[in-house]
């Protein structure tokens, strides 16, 4: 019975996206644990793009059973600092990708950019080659805080870059902003939000600074706001964003109606994504019920020797349950029970006991067709997820 259910549930594969990682940046920020490498010499754009495309060809051949004729729903070019690459290089990359795998008619193509590495002609160039969305890493509008964070731009340059972006022809854009910065007060955090809102971004990622292992901040920790101060910042900042017309749709993401990031939504809805580039991580589902996770070689030296794939592993049934809810409960939308069956290949009965515990703790509410995280569950998300980890 279980194997019949597994086969039936996996007939419909989730949407397919592509993540492209460009690892270089001007300098490494002290809080950053992403796979990024400061590059003092010229960046090998042309050579790296050739490797990206060879990497993609290998994946398309190796995982053809999963990819089949699925079109790309979204592409996200992250880093590092992808805006260090010229519009011509990004255009060549996108055109070559399209020749290998079809694009959906309304594909979202996002490029990350930093205010210190862009100019007007670049934004216009990115729009001309097909980029539909720019994600701009502002982090703060306080010059002292920016310097403490190791950023290469100041507040005036950030606002100027957003002005250029808005007139460039790019369809939409996102601003990245942090709170809970070293020695940050409530007034400073809200002032950052006021300046961001004044620029009218359709999407605003507003997330708390955390100290991650293997970063400069981990070895020399700065003084961060305490728990009470962080709660005041979030509570008042959340009210400010809602009053400005933004809707929180994920733990740290706010958007005007209709402007959610489709690529990230696919991650959080347990969709599939190909991954190319240094340290990129991918996930692919197969119609027979298997789910594969894989990662690519982190360092550019190894990657550009043609050593693309670092690790592959099949996701166990227990891991599927935890990973599904870990992603879906980041979103504030209701979770269709049908998605759990379709995207994990498992029957609802396997989560009956842990879901009953989550309901009893008022972490989740339930209807015939959906589960919904509660306000209480949002506050105790880790406790909720631990139920499914057990």
Short mmCIF file of C-alpha atoms in Angstrom, two decimals:
data_model
loop_
_atom_site.label_atom_id
_atom_site.label_comp_id
_atom_site.label_asym_id
_atom_site.label_seq_id
_atom_site.Cartn_x
_atom_site.Cartn_y
_atom_site.Cartn_z
CA UNK A 1 0.00 0.00 0.00
CA UNK A 2 2.79 2.40 0.93
CA UNK A 3 4.68 1.86 -2.34
CA UNK A 4 1.49 2.42 -4.36
CA UNK A 5 0.92 5.71 -2.53
CA UNK A 6 4.57 6.70 -3.04
CA UNK A 7 4.40 6.18 -6.80
CA UNK A 8 1.08 8.01 -7.12
CA UNK A 9 2.10 11.01 -5.04
CA UNK A 10 5.32 11.60 -6.99
CA UNK A 11 3.73 11.74 -10.44
CA UNK A 12 3.67 15.54 -10.31
CA UNK A 13 7.12 17.04 -9.83
CA UNK A 14 7.51 20.47 -8.17
CA UNK A 15 8.57 23.60 -10.09
CA UNK A 16 12.21 23.72 -11.20
CA UNK A 17 14.58 26.65 -10.57
CA UNK A 18 18.30 27.27 -11.12
CA UNK A 19 20.79 28.79 -8.69
CA UNK A 20 24.04 30.19 -10.10
CA UNK A 21 26.84 31.09 -7.68
CA UNK A 22 29.50 33.69 -8.49
CA UNK A 23 31.99 33.54 -5.61
CA UNK A 24 34.03 36.72 -5.88
CA UNK A 25 33.63 39.99 -3.99
CA UNK A 26 35.73 43.10 -3.40
CA UNK A 27 36.36 42.18 0.23
CA UNK A 28 35.02 39.68 2.76
CA UNK A 29 32.53 41.16 5.24
CA UNK A 30 33.21 40.17 8.89
CA UNK A 31 29.68 38.70 9.37
CA UNK A 32 29.56 36.76 6.08
CA UNK A 33 29.57 32.95 6.10
CA UNK A 34 28.62 32.62 2.43
CA UNK A 35 31.04 31.04 -0.01
CA UNK A 36 32.72 34.25 -1.11
CA UNK A 37 36.33 35.06 -1.92
CA UNK A 38 37.99 38.49 -2.02
CA UNK A 39 39.63 38.92 -5.42
CA UNK A 40 42.50 41.37 -5.79
CA UNK A 41 43.39 40.40 -9.36
CA UNK A 42 41.16 40.46 -12.42
CA UNK A 43 38.18 38.14 -12.13
CA UNK A 44 38.22 35.41 -14.82
CA UNK A 45 34.68 36.12 -16.08
CA UNK A 46 34.88 34.37 -19.42
CA UNK A 47 36.62 31.26 -18.09
CA UNK A 48 34.25 30.95 -15.12
CA UNK A 49 31.15 31.23 -17.32
CA UNK A 50 32.51 28.44 -19.53
CA UNK A 51 32.84 26.28 -16.42
CA UNK A 52 29.32 27.18 -15.27
CA UNK A 53 27.90 26.04 -18.60
CA UNK A 54 29.93 22.82 -18.62
CA UNK A 55 28.75 22.18 -15.05
CA UNK A 56 25.14 22.67 -16.19
CA UNK A 57 25.58 20.30 -19.15
CA UNK A 58 26.90 17.63 -16.79
CA UNK A 59 23.88 18.02 -14.49
CA UNK A 60 21.39 17.97 -17.35
CA UNK A 61 22.93 14.74 -18.65
CA UNK A 62 23.31 13.06 -15.28
CA UNK A 63 19.87 13.99 -13.94
CA UNK A 64 17.88 13.95 -17.16
CA UNK A 65 15.35 11.53 -15.62
CA UNK A 66 14.36 14.21 -13.10
CA UNK A 67 14.67 17.29 -15.29
CA UNK A 68 12.96 15.80 -18.36
CA UNK A 69 11.20 18.65 -20.18
CA UNK A 70 10.60 20.80 -17.11
CA UNK A 71 11.12 24.51 -17.87
CA UNK A 72 12.97 26.81 -15.50
CA UNK A 73 10.57 28.69 -13.25
CA UNK A 74 13.26 31.10 -11.93
CA UNK A 75 17.00 31.78 -11.95
CA UNK A 76 18.88 33.37 -9.07
CA UNK A 77 22.44 34.59 -9.60
CA UNK A 78 23.97 35.02 -6.15
CA UNK A 79 27.34 35.36 -4.53
CA UNK A 80 29.74 36.84 -3.64
CA UNK A 81 28.96 39.87 -5.73
CA UNK A 82 27.51 38.93 -9.15
CA UNK A 83 27.35 42.60 -10.16
CA UNK A 84 31.14 42.43 -10.53
CA UNK A 85 30.38 40.57 -13.78
CA UNK A 86 29.55 42.74 -16.79
CA UNK A 87 26.08 42.78 -18.38
CA UNK A 88 27.61 41.20 -21.50
CA UNK A 89 28.90 38.26 -19.47
CA UNK A 90 25.58 37.81 -17.67
CA UNK A 91 23.78 38.00 -21.01
CA UNK A 92 26.02 35.35 -22.55
CA UNK A 93 25.43 33.12 -19.54
CA UNK A 94 21.63 33.46 -19.68
CA UNK A 95 21.44 32.93 -23.43
CA UNK A 96 23.59 29.77 -23.20
CA UNK A 97 21.46 28.43 -20.32
CA UNK A 98 18.31 29.00 -22.38
CA UNK A 99 19.79 26.99 -25.23
CA UNK A 100 20.19 24.01 -22.88
CA UNK A 101 16.95 24.15 -20.87
CA UNK A 102 13.68 25.96 -21.69
CA UNK A 103 12.52 29.03 -19.77
CA UNK A 104 8.92 29.42 -18.63
CA UNK A 105 7.12 32.30 -20.31
CA UNK A 106 7.14 34.40 -17.12
CA UNK A 107 10.53 33.36 -15.73
CA UNK A 108 11.94 35.45 -12.86
CA UNK A 109 15.68 36.14 -13.21
CA UNK A 110 17.33 37.72 -10.16
CA UNK A 111 20.83 39.16 -9.85
CA UNK A 112 22.39 40.19 -6.54
CA UNK A 113 24.18 43.54 -6.54
CA UNK A 114 26.03 45.77 -4.09
CA UNK A 115 25.81 49.57 -4.23
CA UNK A 116 29.60 49.87 -4.34
CA UNK A 117 29.96 47.81 -7.52
CA UNK A 118 27.27 49.23 -9.81
CA UNK A 119 26.60 52.13 -12.13
CA UNK A 120 23.67 53.27 -14.24
CA UNK A 121 24.82 51.62 -17.45
CA UNK A 122 25.21 48.29 -15.66
CA UNK A 123 21.62 48.21 -14.42
CA UNK A 124 20.33 49.10 -17.86
CA UNK A 125 22.60 46.42 -19.33
CA UNK A 126 21.34 43.76 -16.93
CA UNK A 127 17.75 44.63 -17.81
CA UNK A 128 18.56 44.47 -21.53
CA UNK A 129 19.95 40.91 -21.28
CA UNK A 130 16.93 39.55 -19.42
CA UNK A 131 17.47 40.17 -15.70
CA UNK A 132 14.01 40.95 -14.27
CA UNK A 133 14.89 41.48 -10.60
CA UNK A 134 17.83 43.05 -8.76
CA UNK A 135 18.48 42.22 -5.09
CA UNK A 136 20.48 45.10 -3.61
CA UNK A 137 22.57 44.50 -0.47
CA UNK A 138 22.14 47.75 1.48
CA UNK A 139 22.30 46.34 5.09
CA UNK A 140 22.13 49.79 6.75
CA UNK A 141 21.82 53.50 6.03
CA UNK A 142 24.09 54.38 8.96
CA UNK A 143 27.64 55.07 7.78
CA UNK A 144 29.22 54.01 11.08
CA UNK A 145 27.30 50.73 11.02
CA UNK A 146 28.22 50.12 7.38
CA UNK A 147 31.88 50.59 8.21
CA UNK A 148 31.58 48.20 11.16
CA UNK A 149 29.97 45.64 8.83
CA UNK A 150 32.84 45.95 6.36
CA UNK A 151 30.68 47.30 3.55
CA UNK A 152 32.37 49.18 0.70
CA UNK A 153 29.54 51.73 0.21
CA UNK A 154 28.05 54.51 2.33
CA UNK A 155 24.42 55.52 2.81
CA UNK A 156 24.47 58.23 0.13
CA UNK A 157 25.90 55.79 -2.43
CA UNK A 158 23.22 53.26 -1.52
CA UNK A 159 20.39 55.74 -2.10
CA UNK A 160 22.01 56.88 -5.36
CA UNK A 161 22.29 53.27 -6.56
CA UNK A 162 18.60 52.65 -5.82
CA UNK A 163 17.70 55.77 -7.82
CA UNK A 164 19.68 54.45 -10.78
CA UNK A 165 18.06 51.06 -10.41
CA UNK A 166 14.52 52.48 -10.45
CA UNK A 167 15.13 54.19 -13.79
CA UNK A 168 17.02 51.30 -15.40
CA UNK A 169 14.14 49.26 -16.83
CA UNK A 170 14.54 46.31 -14.43
CA UNK A 171 11.06 44.98 -13.69
CA UNK A 172 11.35 44.89 -9.90
CA UNK A 173 13.89 44.97 -7.09
CA UNK A 174 14.58 44.00 -3.50
CA UNK A 175 16.54 45.76 -0.77
CA UNK A 176 18.44 43.71 1.86
CA UNK A 177 18.51 45.35 5.29
CA UNK A 178 19.82 44.06 8.63
CA UNK A 179 18.81 44.80 12.21
CA UNK A 180 20.36 43.86 15.52
CA UNK A 181 23.67 45.39 14.42
CA UNK A 182 26.59 46.02 16.81
CA UNK A 183 25.51 48.56 19.46
CA UNK A 184 22.39 49.38 17.42
CA UNK A 185 19.62 51.23 19.25
CA UNK A 186 15.91 50.96 18.56
CA UNK A 187 15.90 54.46 17.02
CA UNK A 188 18.79 53.57 14.72
CA UNK A 189 17.10 50.38 13.54
CA UNK A 190 13.80 52.17 12.84
CA UNK A 191 15.64 55.01 11.10
CA UNK A 192 17.15 52.46 8.71
CA UNK A 193 13.66 51.13 7.96
CA UNK A 194 12.23 54.63 7.41
CA UNK A 195 14.98 55.38 4.85
CA UNK A 196 14.43 52.05 3.11
CA UNK A 197 10.65 52.52 2.93
CA UNK A 198 11.12 56.01 1.53
CA UNK A 199 12.81 54.43 -1.50
CA UNK A 200 9.62 52.38 -2.19
CA UNK A 201 11.17 48.96 -2.85
CA UNK A 202 8.55 46.41 -3.97
CA UNK A 203 10.31 43.83 -1.75
CA UNK A 204 12.31 44.26 1.46
CA UNK A 205 14.35 41.52 3.13
CA UNK A 206 14.77 42.58 6.78
CA UNK A 207 16.74 40.10 8.79
CA UNK A 208 18.57 39.95 12.09
CA UNK A 209 22.36 39.83 12.19
CA UNK A 210 23.56 36.57 13.69
CA UNK A 211 27.11 35.55 14.51
CA UNK A 212 28.01 32.59 12.32
CA UNK A 213 30.95 30.20 12.83
CA UNK A 214 34.13 30.73 10.79
CA UNK A 215 33.57 34.47 10.37
CA UNK A 216 35.58 37.43 11.64
CA UNK A 217 32.74 38.31 14.00
CA UNK A 218 32.86 34.79 15.45
CA UNK A 219 36.54 35.19 16.38
CA UNK A 220 36.06 38.77 17.64
CA UNK A 221 32.38 39.06 18.61
CA UNK A 222 30.91 42.56 18.63
CA UNK A 223 28.41 43.69 21.26
CA UNK A 224 24.91 43.05 19.89
CA UNK A 225 21.54 44.20 21.28
CA UNK A 226 20.09 41.94 23.98
CA UNK A 227 16.94 39.81 23.57
CA UNK A 228 14.57 42.50 24.88
CA UNK A 229 16.05 45.14 22.57
CA UNK A 230 15.86 42.76 19.60
CA UNK A 231 12.20 42.05 20.31
CA UNK A 232 11.41 45.80 20.51
CA UNK A 233 13.18 46.34 17.18
CA UNK A 234 11.29 43.54 15.49
CA UNK A 235 7.89 44.43 16.96
CA UNK A 236 8.05 48.13 16.10
CA UNK A 237 9.76 47.51 12.77
CA UNK A 238 7.09 44.99 11.80
CA UNK A 239 4.36 47.52 12.63
CA UNK A 240 6.17 50.16 10.57
CA UNK A 241 6.43 47.89 7.53
CA UNK A 242 2.81 46.80 7.71
CA UNK A 243 1.66 50.40 7.99
CA UNK A 244 3.66 51.15 4.82
CA UNK A 245 1.78 48.46 2.89
CA UNK A 246 4.25 45.59 3.14
CA UNK A 247 3.08 42.07 3.89
CA UNK A 248 5.31 39.65 5.76
CA UNK A 249 5.20 36.38 3.83
CA UNK A 250 8.31 34.71 5.27
CA UNK A 251 10.31 34.98 8.49
CA UNK A 252 12.49 37.83 7.20
CA UNK A 253 10.80 38.83 3.92
CA UNK A 254 8.24 41.58 3.30
CA UNK A 255 6.71 42.55 -0.04
CA UNK A 256 4.04 44.68 -1.60
CA UNK A 257 1.18 42.48 -2.89
CA UNK A 258 2.29 40.49 -5.94
CA UNK A 259 6.04 41.13 -5.46
CA UNK A 260 7.17 38.11 -3.45
CA UNK A 261 10.44 36.54 -4.60
CA UNK A 262 9.34 33.57 -6.72
CA UNK A 263 12.74 31.89 -6.56
CA UNK A 264 12.85 31.87 -2.76
CA UNK A 265 9.21 30.80 -2.60
CA UNK A 266 10.20 27.74 -4.59
CA UNK A 267 12.86 26.89 -2.00
CA UNK A 268 10.44 27.29 0.91
CA UNK A 269 7.67 25.32 -0.83
CA UNK A 270 10.07 22.36 -1.19
CA UNK A 271 10.48 22.85 -4.91
CA UNK A 272 13.41 21.62 -7.01
CA UNK A 273 16.47 23.59 -8.04
CA UNK A 274 19.51 22.89 -10.15
CA UNK A 275 22.73 24.41 -8.83
CA UNK A 276 25.89 25.45 -10.66
CA UNK A 277 28.95 27.34 -9.46
CA UNK A 278 31.29 27.20 -6.48
CA UNK A 279 29.60 25.77 -3.39
CA UNK A 280 26.11 25.82 -4.90
CA UNK A 281 23.51 23.44 -3.42
CA UNK A 282 20.78 21.70 -5.45
CA UNK A 283 17.72 19.51 -4.88
CA UNK A 284 16.02 17.26 -7.43
CA UNK A 285 12.97 14.97 -7.19
CA UNK A 286 12.37 11.84 -9.28
CA UNK A 287 9.04 10.30 -10.26
CA UNK A 288 9.91 7.02 -8.53
CA UNK A 289 9.94 8.83 -5.17
CA UNK A 290 13.66 9.55 -4.74
CA UNK A 291 14.91 13.00 -3.70
CA UNK A 292 18.55 13.99 -4.27
CA UNK A 293 20.53 16.77 -2.63
CA UNK A 294 23.94 17.72 -3.99
CA UNK A 295 26.60 20.39 -3.65
CA UNK A 296 29.40 21.73 -5.79
CA UNK A 297 33.10 22.25 -5.03
CA UNK A 298 33.47 25.37 -2.89
CA UNK A 299 36.80 26.87 -3.89
CA UNK A 300 37.26 28.45 -7.34
CA UNK A 301 40.61 26.72 -7.86
CA UNK A 302 39.14 23.24 -7.64
CA UNK A 303 35.95 24.18 -9.47
CA UNK A 304 37.89 25.67 -12.37
CA UNK A 305 39.91 22.50 -12.70
CA UNK A 306 36.62 20.86 -13.68
CA UNK A 307 36.01 19.27 -10.28
CA UNK A 308 32.39 20.40 -10.14
CA UNK A 309 30.44 18.02 -7.90
CA UNK A 310 31.53 17.80 -4.27
CA UNK A 311 28.81 15.67 -2.66
CA UNK A 312 25.54 13.91 -3.49
CA UNK A 313 23.13 12.19 -1.10
CA UNK A 314 19.67 10.69 -1.24
CA UNK A 315 17.20 12.20 1.24
CA UNK A 316 15.77 9.65 3.67
CA UNK A 317 12.07 9.52 4.54
CA UNK A 318 12.71 10.98 8.01
CA UNK A 319 14.77 13.79 6.51
CA UNK A 320 12.01 14.58 4.02
CA UNK A 321 9.50 15.13 6.81
CA UNK A 322 11.76 17.53 8.71
CA UNK A 323 13.04 19.36 5.63
CA UNK A 324 9.54 19.84 4.25
CA UNK A 325 8.24 21.48 7.41
CA UNK A 326 11.48 23.35 8.11
CA UNK A 327 10.96 25.12 4.78
CA UNK A 328 7.16 25.40 4.67
CA UNK A 329 6.77 26.79 8.19
CA UNK A 330 9.11 29.67 7.32
CA UNK A 331 6.25 30.87 5.15
CA UNK A 332 3.16 32.41 6.73
CA UNK A 333 0.82 30.97 4.10
CA UNK A 334 -1.23 27.83 4.71
CA UNK A 335 0.49 24.54 3.85
CA UNK A 336 -1.57 22.30 1.53
CA UNK A 337 -1.60 18.72 2.76
CA UNK A 338 -1.57 17.67 -0.89
CA UNK A 339 1.85 19.32 -1.27
CA UNK A 340 3.26 17.22 1.56
CA UNK A 341 2.18 14.03 -0.21
CA UNK A 342 3.19 15.21 -3.69
CA UNK A 343 6.61 16.63 -2.78
CA UNK A 344 7.75 14.05 -0.19
CA UNK A 345 6.11 10.93 -1.63
CA UNK A 346 4.83 10.06 1.85
CA UNK A 347 1.26 9.51 3.11
CA UNK A 348 -0.27 11.84 5.71
CA UNK A 349 -0.28 9.03 8.23
CA UNK A 350 3.49 9.35 8.79
CA UNK A 351 3.01 12.81 10.37
CA UNK A 352 -0.22 12.11 12.25
CA UNK A 353 1.49 11.75 15.64
CA UNK A 354 3.89 14.74 15.47
CA UNK A 355 1.18 16.93 13.93
CA UNK A 356 -1.15 16.02 16.81
CA UNK A 357 1.55 17.25 19.22
CA UNK A 358 1.98 20.48 17.24
CA UNK A 359 -1.79 21.04 17.32
CA UNK A 360 -1.94 20.36 21.06
CA UNK A 361 0.81 22.96 21.66
CA UNK A 362 -1.11 25.51 19.52
CA UNK A 363 1.86 25.79 17.17
CA UNK A 364 -0.32 24.86 14.19
CA UNK A 365 -4.01 24.96 13.25
CA UNK A 366 -5.62 22.52 10.82
CA UNK A 367 -8.41 22.31 8.26
CA UNK A 368 -9.41 19.44 6.00
CA UNK A 369 -7.00 20.60 3.29
CA UNK A 370 -4.32 22.67 5.06
CA UNK A 371 -2.05 23.20 8.03
CA UNK A 372 -1.40 26.76 9.18
CA UNK A 373 1.33 27.96 11.53
CA UNK A 374 -0.19 30.07 14.35
CA UNK A 375 1.09 33.32 15.84
CA UNK A 376 2.22 31.23 18.81
CA UNK A 377 3.98 28.83 16.47
CA UNK A 378 5.84 31.68 14.78
CA UNK A 379 7.25 32.72 18.16
CA UNK A 380 8.35 29.15 18.96
CA UNK A 381 9.35 27.98 15.50
CA UNK A 382 12.38 26.01 16.71
CA UNK A 383 10.23 24.13 19.23
CA UNK A 384 7.70 23.37 16.51
CA UNK A 385 10.38 22.01 14.17
CA UNK A 386 11.92 19.89 16.91
CA UNK A 387 8.66 17.91 17.02
CA UNK A 388 9.24 16.81 13.40
CA UNK A 389 12.95 16.26 14.00
CA UNK A 390 12.07 13.79 16.76
#
